[in-house]
mmCIF file of C-alpha atoms in Angstrom:
data_model
loop_
_atom_site.group_PDB
_atom_site.id
_atom_site.type_symbol
_atom_site.label_atom_id
_atom_site.label_comp_id
_atom_site.label_asym_id
_atom_site.label_seq_id
_atom_site.Cartn_x
_atom_site.Cartn_y
_atom_site.Cartn_z
ATOM 1 C CA MET A 150 -27.534 2.281 29.952
ATOM 2 C CA GLN A 151 -29.202 -0.566 31.828
ATOM 3 C CA ARG A 152 -28.593 -4.114 30.646
ATOM 4 C CA ASP A 153 -32.224 -4.306 29.525
ATOM 5 C CA ASP A 154 -31.563 -1.480 27.045
ATOM 6 C CA ARG A 155 -28.979 -3.443 25.099
ATOM 7 C CA TYR A 156 -29.913 -4.566 21.604
ATOM 8 C CA ARG A 157 -29.984 -8.357 21.659
ATOM 9 C CA LYS A 158 -30.512 -8.982 17.948
ATOM 10 C CA ILE A 159 -26.994 -8.267 16.719
ATOM 11 C CA ILE A 160 -25.132 -10.747 14.544
ATOM 12 C CA HIS A 161 -22.431 -12.231 16.759
ATOM 13 C CA GLU A 162 -18.874 -12.555 15.504
ATOM 14 C CA ASN A 163 -18.798 -16.337 15.819
ATOM 15 C CA GLU A 164 -21.795 -16.640 13.481
ATOM 16 C CA TYR A 165 -21.142 -13.605 11.279
ATOM 17 C CA VAL A 166 -19.923 -15.242 8.069
ATOM 18 C CA LEU A 167 -22.613 -17.921 7.882
ATOM 19 C CA LYS A 168 -25.466 -15.705 9.019
ATOM 20 C CA MET A 169 -24.591 -12.988 6.509
ATOM 21 C CA GLN A 170 -24.389 -15.542 3.711
ATOM 22 C CA ASN A 171 -27.420 -17.642 4.575
ATOM 23 C CA GLU A 172 -29.817 -15.170 6.147
ATOM 24 C CA VAL A 173 -28.989 -11.466 5.845
ATOM 25 C CA LEU A 174 -27.967 -11.148 2.197
ATOM 26 C CA PRO A 175 -30.860 -13.294 0.846
ATOM 27 C CA TYR A 176 -33.285 -11.313 3.030
ATOM 28 C CA LEU A 177 -31.997 -7.997 1.676
ATOM 29 C CA GLU A 178 -32.032 -9.251 -1.911
ATOM 30 C CA ARG A 179 -35.766 -9.909 -1.639
ATOM 31 C CA ARG A 180 -36.431 -6.358 -0.477
ATOM 32 C CA VAL A 181 -34.108 -4.184 -2.534
ATOM 33 C CA SER A 182 -34.693 -2.021 -5.576
ATOM 34 C CA GLU A 183 -32.406 0.594 -7.084
ATOM 35 C CA ALA A 184 -32.635 3.925 -8.843
ATOM 36 C CA TRP A 185 -30.334 6.539 -10.362
ATOM 37 C CA ILE A 186 -31.297 10.096 -9.424
ATOM 38 C CA PRO A 187 -30.197 12.980 -11.707
ATOM 39 C CA CYS A 188 -28.209 15.592 -9.830
ATOM 40 C CA ALA A 189 -29.304 19.190 -9.551
ATOM 41 C CA PRO A 190 -28.635 21.678 -10.939
ATOM 42 C CA GLU A 191 -26.405 20.565 -13.794
ATOM 43 C CA ASN A 192 -27.723 16.985 -14.221
ATOM 44 C CA ARG A 193 -24.233 15.929 -15.202
ATOM 45 C CA GLY A 194 -24.448 12.635 -13.396
ATOM 46 C CA ARG A 195 -26.679 10.358 -11.383
ATOM 47 C CA VAL A 196 -26.618 9.286 -7.770
ATOM 48 C CA HIS A 197 -27.092 5.560 -7.235
ATOM 49 C CA VAL A 198 -29.721 4.813 -4.575
ATOM 50 C CA LEU A 199 -30.738 1.504 -3.016
ATOM 51 C CA ARG A 200 -34.181 1.185 -1.414
ATOM 52 C CA TYR A 201 -35.178 -1.484 1.116
ATOM 53 C CA LEU A 202 -38.785 -1.734 2.296
ATOM 54 C CA ALA A 203 -39.669 -3.002 5.770
ATOM 55 C CA ASP A 204 -42.819 -4.684 7.021
ATOM 56 C CA LYS A 205 -45.169 -2.430 9.031
ATOM 57 C CA ALA A 206 -42.764 0.497 8.725
ATOM 58 C CA ARG A 207 -42.717 3.084 11.505
ATOM 59 C CA GLY A 208 -40.391 5.438 9.643
ATOM 60 C CA VAL A 209 -37.678 5.832 7.017
ATOM 61 C CA VAL A 210 -33.921 5.842 7.634
ATOM 62 C CA VAL A 211 -31.573 7.450 5.114
ATOM 63 C CA ILE A 212 -27.938 6.365 5.441
ATOM 64 C CA SER A 213 -25.059 8.709 4.651
ATOM 65 C CA HIS A 214 -21.866 6.654 4.303
ATOM 66 C CA GLY A 215 -18.264 7.534 4.972
ATOM 67 C CA PHE A 216 -15.212 8.374 2.887
ATOM 68 C CA SER A 217 -14.236 5.713 0.304
ATOM 69 C CA GLU A 218 -17.177 3.491 1.273
ATOM 70 C CA SER A 219 -20.119 2.072 -0.689
ATOM 71 C CA ALA A 220 -23.491 0.465 -0.054
ATOM 72 C CA GLN A 221 -21.819 -2.945 -0.073
ATOM 73 C CA LYS A 222 -20.222 -2.174 3.295
ATOM 74 C CA TYR A 223 -23.570 -1.675 5.041
ATOM 75 C CA PRO A 224 -25.852 -4.740 4.675
ATOM 76 C CA GLU A 225 -25.652 -5.592 8.371
ATOM 77 C CA LEU A 226 -26.751 -2.094 9.387
ATOM 78 C CA ILE A 227 -29.536 -2.064 6.806
ATOM 79 C CA TYR A 228 -30.723 -5.426 8.117
ATOM 80 C CA TYR A 229 -31.004 -4.128 11.683
ATOM 81 C CA PHE A 230 -33.081 -1.123 10.607
ATOM 82 C CA LEU A 231 -35.395 -3.350 8.572
ATOM 83 C CA GLN A 232 -35.791 -5.727 11.497
ATOM 84 C CA GLU A 233 -36.916 -2.768 13.612
ATOM 85 C CA HIS A 234 -39.472 -1.770 10.941
ATOM 86 C CA TYR A 235 -37.759 1.134 9.195
ATOM 87 C CA HIS A 236 -37.608 1.501 5.426
ATOM 88 C CA VAL A 237 -33.987 2.164 4.406
ATOM 89 C CA TYR A 238 -32.617 4.308 1.578
ATOM 90 C CA PHE A 239 -28.932 4.276 0.754
ATOM 91 C CA PRO A 240 -27.626 6.930 -1.682
ATOM 92 C CA GLU A 241 -23.963 6.580 -2.633
ATOM 93 C CA HIS A 242 -22.181 9.928 -2.616
ATOM 94 C CA CYS A 243 -20.556 11.349 -5.733
ATOM 95 C CA GLY A 244 -17.338 9.468 -6.479
ATOM 96 C CA HIS A 245 -18.383 6.392 -4.497
ATOM 97 C CA GLY A 246 -19.913 3.057 -5.453
ATOM 98 C CA LEU A 247 -22.008 3.244 -8.615
ATOM 99 C CA SER A 248 -22.739 6.982 -8.409
ATOM 100 C CA TYR A 249 -21.318 9.522 -10.836
ATOM 101 C CA ARG A 250 -17.659 10.465 -10.541
ATOM 102 C CA LEU A 251 -15.549 13.536 -11.154
ATOM 103 C CA THR A 252 -12.429 11.532 -12.065
ATOM 104 C CA ASP A 253 -11.689 8.390 -14.076
ATOM 105 C CA ASP A 254 -9.303 7.064 -11.416
ATOM 106 C CA PRO A 255 -11.263 4.453 -9.383
ATOM 107 C CA SER A 256 -8.969 4.910 -6.373
ATOM 108 C CA LEU A 257 -9.188 8.697 -6.133
ATOM 109 C CA VAL A 258 -11.911 10.516 -4.198
ATOM 110 C CA HIS A 259 -12.228 14.023 -5.612
ATOM 111 C CA LEU A 260 -14.579 16.860 -4.718
ATOM 112 C CA ASP A 261 -14.831 20.103 -6.649
ATOM 113 C CA ARG A 262 -17.009 22.094 -4.230
ATOM 114 C CA TRP A 263 -17.834 21.579 -0.601
ATOM 115 C CA ASN A 264 -21.639 21.483 -0.862
ATOM 116 C CA ARG A 265 -21.915 18.937 -3.688
ATOM 117 C CA TYR A 266 -22.450 15.960 -1.384
ATOM 118 C CA SER A 267 -25.112 17.656 0.745
ATOM 119 C CA ARG A 268 -26.879 19.109 -2.291
ATOM 120 C CA ASP A 269 -27.208 15.667 -3.863
ATOM 121 C CA PHE A 270 -28.191 14.131 -0.535
ATOM 122 C CA LEU A 271 -30.985 16.652 0.003
ATOM 123 C CA ARG A 272 -32.339 16.066 -3.474
ATOM 124 C CA VAL A 273 -32.623 12.353 -2.733
ATOM 125 C CA SER A 274 -34.127 13.061 0.704
ATOM 126 C CA ARG A 275 -36.864 15.237 -0.788
ATOM 127 C CA LEU A 276 -37.815 12.467 -3.184
ATOM 128 C CA ILE A 277 -37.897 9.962 -0.318
ATOM 129 C CA ARG A 278 -40.179 12.178 1.730
ATOM 130 C CA LYS A 279 -42.455 12.574 -1.271
ATOM 131 C CA ALA A 280 -42.575 8.773 -1.693
ATOM 132 C CA HIS A 281 -43.565 8.272 1.966
ATOM 133 C CA PRO A 282 -45.848 11.188 2.901
ATOM 134 C CA GLY A 283 -46.543 11.533 6.580
ATOM 135 C CA MET A 284 -43.800 9.091 7.592
ATOM 136 C CA PRO A 285 -40.913 10.440 9.729
ATOM 137 C CA LEU A 286 -37.527 10.671 8.037
ATOM 138 C CA TYR A 287 -34.433 9.820 10.075
ATOM 139 C CA LEU A 288 -30.735 10.174 9.293
ATOM 140 C CA PHE A 289 -27.966 7.711 10.131
ATOM 141 C CA ALA A 290 -24.524 8.938 9.117
ATOM 142 C CA HIS A 291 -20.915 7.808 9.526
ATOM 143 C CA SER A 292 -17.654 9.757 9.287
ATOM 144 C CA MET A 293 -17.583 11.916 6.129
ATOM 145 C CA GLY A 294 -21.262 11.100 5.771
ATOM 146 C CA GLY A 295 -21.753 12.712 9.180
ATOM 147 C CA ALA A 296 -20.503 16.019 7.832
ATOM 148 C CA VAL A 297 -22.812 15.636 4.832
ATOM 149 C CA ALA A 298 -25.763 14.785 7.080
ATOM 150 C CA ALA A 299 -25.176 17.668 9.483
ATOM 151 C CA ILE A 300 -24.924 20.133 6.593
ATOM 152 C CA ALA A 301 -28.111 18.745 5.034
ATOM 153 C CA ALA A 302 -29.929 18.991 8.385
ATOM 154 C CA ALA A 303 -28.800 22.616 8.713
ATOM 155 C CA ARG A 304 -29.826 23.593 5.198
ATOM 156 C CA GLU A 305 -33.305 22.082 5.553
ATOM 157 C CA PRO A 306 -33.855 22.018 9.316
ATOM 158 C CA TYR A 307 -37.268 20.345 9.340
ATOM 159 C CA ILE A 308 -36.877 17.605 6.737
ATOM 160 C CA TYR A 309 -35.387 15.081 9.228
ATOM 161 C CA LYS A 310 -37.009 14.163 12.532
ATOM 162 C CA LYS A 311 -33.838 12.864 14.226
ATOM 163 C CA VAL A 312 -30.157 12.613 13.241
ATOM 164 C CA ILE A 313 -27.614 9.974 14.303
ATOM 165 C CA LEU A 314 -23.957 10.840 13.720
ATOM 166 C CA SER A 315 -21.463 8.004 14.194
ATOM 167 C CA SER A 316 -17.841 9.230 14.376
ATOM 168 C CA PRO A 317 -18.787 12.278 12.280
ATOM 169 C CA MET A 318 -16.135 14.141 10.322
ATOM 170 C CA ILE A 319 -16.694 17.565 11.834
ATOM 171 C CA ARG A 320 -12.991 18.008 11.078
ATOM 172 C CA PRO A 321 -10.717 15.419 9.442
ATOM 173 C CA LEU A 322 -7.364 14.502 10.914
ATOM 174 C CA THR A 323 -4.338 14.917 8.665
ATOM 175 C CA GLY A 324 -1.807 12.443 10.025
ATOM 176 C CA ASN A 325 1.615 13.812 10.862
ATOM 177 C CA VAL A 326 0.955 17.116 9.110
ATOM 178 C CA PRO A 327 -0.689 19.765 11.325
ATOM 179 C CA TYR A 328 -4.205 20.518 10.146
ATOM 180 C CA PRO A 329 -3.635 24.222 9.321
ATOM 181 C CA ALA A 330 -0.541 23.373 7.284
ATOM 182 C CA ALA A 331 -2.339 20.553 5.434
ATOM 183 C CA ILE A 332 -5.162 22.900 4.472
ATOM 184 C CA ARG A 333 -2.738 25.593 3.299
ATOM 185 C CA ILE A 334 -0.983 23.013 1.134
ATOM 186 C CA SER A 335 -4.243 21.718 -0.325
ATOM 187 C CA ARG A 336 -5.469 25.241 -1.046
ATOM 188 C CA ALA A 337 -2.209 26.075 -2.829
ATOM 189 C CA ALA A 338 -2.475 22.851 -4.854
ATOM 190 C CA CYS A 339 -6.027 23.714 -5.915
ATOM 191 C CA ARG A 340 -4.993 27.219 -6.952
ATOM 192 C CA THR A 341 -2.160 25.874 -9.111
ATOM 193 C CA GLY A 342 -4.201 23.317 -11.055
ATOM 194 C CA ARG A 343 -3.312 20.244 -8.953
ATOM 195 C CA GLU A 344 -6.707 19.792 -7.314
ATOM 196 C CA MET A 345 -7.136 16.308 -8.839
ATOM 197 C CA LYS A 346 -3.747 15.029 -7.683
ATOM 198 C CA TYR A 347 -3.350 12.633 -4.769
ATOM 199 C CA VAL A 348 -2.619 14.295 -1.441
ATOM 200 C CA ALA A 349 1.089 13.823 -0.672
ATOM 201 C CA GLY A 350 1.704 10.428 0.945
ATOM 202 C CA GLN A 351 -1.529 8.921 -0.400
ATOM 203 C CA LYS A 352 -1.635 6.176 -3.021
ATOM 204 C CA PRO A 353 -3.996 4.201 -5.265
ATOM 205 C CA TYR A 354 -5.806 1.146 -3.928
ATOM 206 C CA ASP A 355 -3.543 -1.919 -3.846
ATOM 207 C CA GLY A 356 -5.537 -4.394 -1.733
ATOM 208 C CA THR A 357 -2.907 -4.620 1.007
ATOM 209 C CA GLU A 358 -4.908 -3.126 3.894
ATOM 210 C CA GLN A 359 -4.569 -5.081 7.144
ATOM 211 C CA PHE A 360 -7.056 -5.660 9.949
ATOM 212 C CA GLU A 361 -4.556 -4.608 12.629
ATOM 213 C CA THR A 362 -4.354 -1.076 11.179
ATOM 214 C CA SER A 363 -7.995 -0.840 10.120
ATOM 215 C CA SER A 364 -10.677 1.381 11.643
ATOM 216 C CA GLY A 365 -12.726 -1.499 13.080
ATOM 217 C CA LEU A 366 -12.390 -4.174 15.752
ATOM 218 C CA SER A 367 -14.212 -7.094 14.121
ATOM 219 C CA CYS A 368 -12.002 -9.224 11.898
ATOM 220 C CA PRO A 369 -14.785 -11.079 10.024
ATOM 221 C CA ARG A 370 -16.484 -7.778 9.163
ATOM 222 C CA PHE A 371 -13.181 -6.330 7.954
ATOM 223 C CA GLU A 372 -12.356 -9.375 5.841
ATOM 224 C CA ARG A 373 -15.792 -9.394 4.221
ATOM 225 C CA TYR A 374 -15.485 -5.872 2.854
ATOM 226 C CA LYS A 375 -11.831 -6.311 1.959
ATOM 227 C CA GLU A 376 -12.853 -9.197 -0.317
ATOM 228 C CA ILE A 377 -15.648 -7.120 -1.853
ATOM 229 C CA ARG A 378 -13.241 -4.300 -2.675
ATOM 230 C CA ARG A 379 -10.773 -6.734 -4.185
ATOM 231 C CA ASN A 380 -13.439 -8.074 -6.553
ATOM 232 C CA ASN A 381 -15.344 -4.868 -7.401
ATOM 233 C CA ILE A 382 -13.558 -1.938 -8.989
ATOM 234 C CA GLU A 383 -16.361 0.483 -8.050
ATOM 235 C CA CYS A 384 -15.572 -0.203 -4.367
ATOM 236 C CA ARG A 385 -11.864 0.636 -4.621
ATOM 237 C CA THR A 386 -12.105 4.317 -3.754
ATOM 238 C CA PHE A 387 -9.176 4.774 -1.426
ATOM 239 C CA SER A 388 -7.371 8.128 -1.207
ATOM 240 C CA PRO A 389 -8.271 11.833 -1.298
ATOM 241 C CA SER A 390 -7.327 14.464 -3.830
ATOM 242 C CA TYR A 391 -6.177 17.920 -2.813
ATOM 243 C CA GLY A 392 -9.582 19.124 -3.949
ATOM 244 C CA TRP A 393 -11.311 16.724 -1.566
ATOM 245 C CA LEU A 394 -9.160 17.777 1.389
ATOM 246 C CA TYR A 395 -9.631 21.502 0.771
ATOM 247 C CA ASN A 396 -13.379 21.085 0.410
ATOM 248 C CA ALA A 397 -13.488 18.919 3.552
ATOM 249 C CA ALA A 398 -11.954 21.918 5.328
ATOM 250 C CA LYS A 399 -14.687 24.134 3.896
ATOM 251 C CA MET A 400 -17.279 21.707 5.249
ATOM 252 C CA ASN A 401 -15.606 22.001 8.654
ATOM 253 C CA TRP A 402 -15.706 25.786 8.516
ATOM 254 C CA TYR A 403 -19.401 25.769 7.662
ATOM 255 C CA LEU A 404 -20.256 23.235 10.361
ATOM 256 C CA GLN A 405 -18.369 25.039 13.112
ATOM 257 C CA ARG A 406 -19.258 28.618 12.183
ATOM 258 C CA SER A 407 -22.819 28.371 10.918
ATOM 259 C CA ALA A 408 -24.489 24.983 10.522
ATOM 260 C CA TRP A 409 -24.795 24.216 14.243
ATOM 261 C CA LYS A 410 -27.049 27.279 14.628
ATOM 262 C CA ASP A 411 -29.592 26.051 12.071
ATOM 263 C CA ILE A 412 -30.028 22.341 12.874
ATOM 264 C CA ALA A 413 -33.454 21.720 14.424
ATOM 265 C CA ALA A 414 -33.578 17.912 14.645
ATOM 266 C CA PRO A 415 -32.337 16.244 17.851
ATOM 267 C CA ILE A 416 -28.883 14.697 17.395
ATOM 268 C CA LEU A 417 -27.302 11.552 18.816
ATOM 269 C CA LEU A 418 -23.527 11.725 18.318
ATOM 270 C CA PHE A 419 -21.320 8.669 18.884
ATOM 271 C CA GLN A 420 -17.647 9.298 19.567
ATOM 272 C CA ALA A 421 -15.017 6.551 19.322
ATOM 273 C CA GLU A 422 -12.478 6.395 22.145
ATOM 274 C CA THR A 423 -9.584 5.945 19.695
ATOM 275 C CA ASP A 424 -10.087 7.674 16.359
ATOM 276 C CA SER A 425 -7.235 8.301 13.919
ATOM 277 C CA LEU A 426 -9.384 9.777 11.144
ATOM 278 C CA VAL A 427 -11.551 12.524 12.636
ATOM 279 C CA SER A 428 -11.075 15.066 15.408
ATOM 280 C CA LEU A 429 -12.697 14.248 18.764
ATOM 281 C CA LYS A 430 -12.134 17.827 19.932
ATOM 282 C CA ALA A 431 -14.084 19.170 16.951
ATOM 283 C CA GLN A 432 -16.954 16.803 17.804
ATOM 284 C CA ASP A 433 -16.925 18.043 21.405
ATOM 285 C CA ILE A 434 -17.035 21.682 20.319
ATOM 286 C CA PHE A 435 -19.810 21.026 17.804
ATOM 287 C CA ALA A 436 -21.986 19.275 20.401
ATOM 288 C CA GLU A 437 -21.267 21.944 23.016
ATOM 289 C CA LYS A 438 -22.273 24.763 20.666
ATOM 290 C CA ILE A 439 -25.567 23.070 19.829
ATOM 291 C CA ASN A 440 -26.394 22.351 23.468
ATOM 292 C CA ASN A 441 -25.469 25.830 24.716
ATOM 293 C CA CYS A 442 -26.760 28.082 21.944
ATOM 294 C CA GLY A 443 -28.456 25.969 19.247
ATOM 295 C CA LYS A 444 -32.067 25.191 18.381
ATOM 296 C CA THR A 445 -31.921 21.545 19.442
ATOM 297 C CA SER A 446 -30.033 19.091 21.641
ATOM 298 C CA CYS A 447 -26.988 16.937 20.902
ATOM 299 C CA THR A 448 -26.467 13.850 23.050
ATOM 300 C CA LEU A 449 -22.794 12.846 22.819
ATOM 301 C CA ILE A 450 -21.972 9.252 23.759
ATOM 302 C CA ARG A 451 -18.328 8.273 24.128
ATOM 303 C CA MET A 452 -17.936 4.606 23.264
ATOM 304 C CA ALA A 453 -15.133 3.116 25.352
ATOM 305 C CA GLY A 454 -12.806 0.636 23.685
ATOM 306 C CA THR A 455 -13.754 1.578 20.119
ATOM 307 C CA LYS A 456 -12.075 2.748 16.941
ATOM 308 C CA HIS A 457 -13.480 4.935 14.154
ATOM 309 C CA GLU A 458 -15.939 2.334 12.795
ATOM 310 C CA ILE A 459 -17.914 1.793 15.987
ATOM 311 C CA PHE A 460 -20.442 -0.384 14.148
ATOM 312 C CA ASN A 461 -17.617 -2.806 13.303
ATOM 313 C CA ALA A 462 -16.766 -3.721 16.894
ATOM 314 C CA GLN A 463 -17.166 -6.709 19.207
ATOM 315 C CA ASP A 464 -20.479 -8.130 20.381
ATOM 316 C CA ASP A 465 -20.787 -6.332 23.721
ATOM 317 C CA ILE A 466 -20.024 -2.942 22.154
ATOM 318 C CA LEU A 467 -22.509 -3.524 19.349
ATOM 319 C CA GLU A 468 -25.265 -4.456 21.771
ATOM 320 C CA THR A 469 -24.745 -1.170 23.608
ATOM 321 C CA TYR A 470 -24.341 0.879 20.416
ATOM 322 C CA TRP A 471 -27.478 -0.391 18.721
ATOM 323 C CA GLY A 472 -29.382 -0.158 21.987
ATOM 324 C CA HIS A 473 -28.635 3.570 22.010
ATOM 325 C CA VAL A 474 -29.573 3.905 18.325
ATOM 326 C CA PHE A 475 -33.002 2.306 18.593
ATOM 327 C CA GLY A 476 -33.707 3.847 21.976
ATOM 328 C CA PHE A 477 -33.083 7.276 20.430
ATOM 329 C CA LEU A 478 -35.230 6.599 17.371
ATOM 330 C CA LYS A 479 -38.151 5.241 19.362
ATOM 331 C CA GLY A 480 -37.913 7.717 22.245
#
């Protein structure tokens, strides 16, 4: 990327706290509305959706967030899209934020079947497209949300014009336990009625997370969301259940065996240099399959010097990252 392609409108670290407080959050507050969308087919709960309308919009961006996250983590990203004249919709996945949950434990992320997230996400996407006829619909997705987005794009190949996957969870990493063994353990737990138990070694939210071991490289961004989680119980999702882990594996199987064949929208995939949460090899294989035998193209960009949350990095990285994002959307 040439220097001229860098995105110069990022919020710099040395001004982050004040600019978020005095400019970004008031700006977003003036443009936001919210809705609760009944889920299909059982209508047992509602997905919480935030809508932000841009001036002179050139398209609509739908954001698919990551594991244990909420809309309150993403105001900076939403602000950038609005500044570049994209409407933004932010649905919170089941078990996250203010959306419906499958467990009463605010720390536990549980999933009962692998396609629940993508099914809900597609329902919201159809309603968005109906609300903005003739306007292109784009996807921006991070981590677990990347798996959800890729599955949605495979199931309805022509609903999204372009797809951006940032550190997508094609396959999760499982710490010191080898992935096949972790999946066997989670499957056994689900078959013996322990699907809603914490995965071994995981724990409820306790507010003790530290920047040094976090997934980002920007301390003020980390501290902002840490404070939000401390003060908002709906943001304290923290650890997976055995049911979540087993269904994450099923998402991986679908993505690697089938979904890549059906995606029609061009993909931009960002890969962090150091990622302790998702498999880089699985991302490589996914992109290679699409480029060699798929219906579309997948541009994989390896971001040097980054961790899992690439969008929570230092100024120079963010300028390059967002330059790629908006160059892809406008290209």
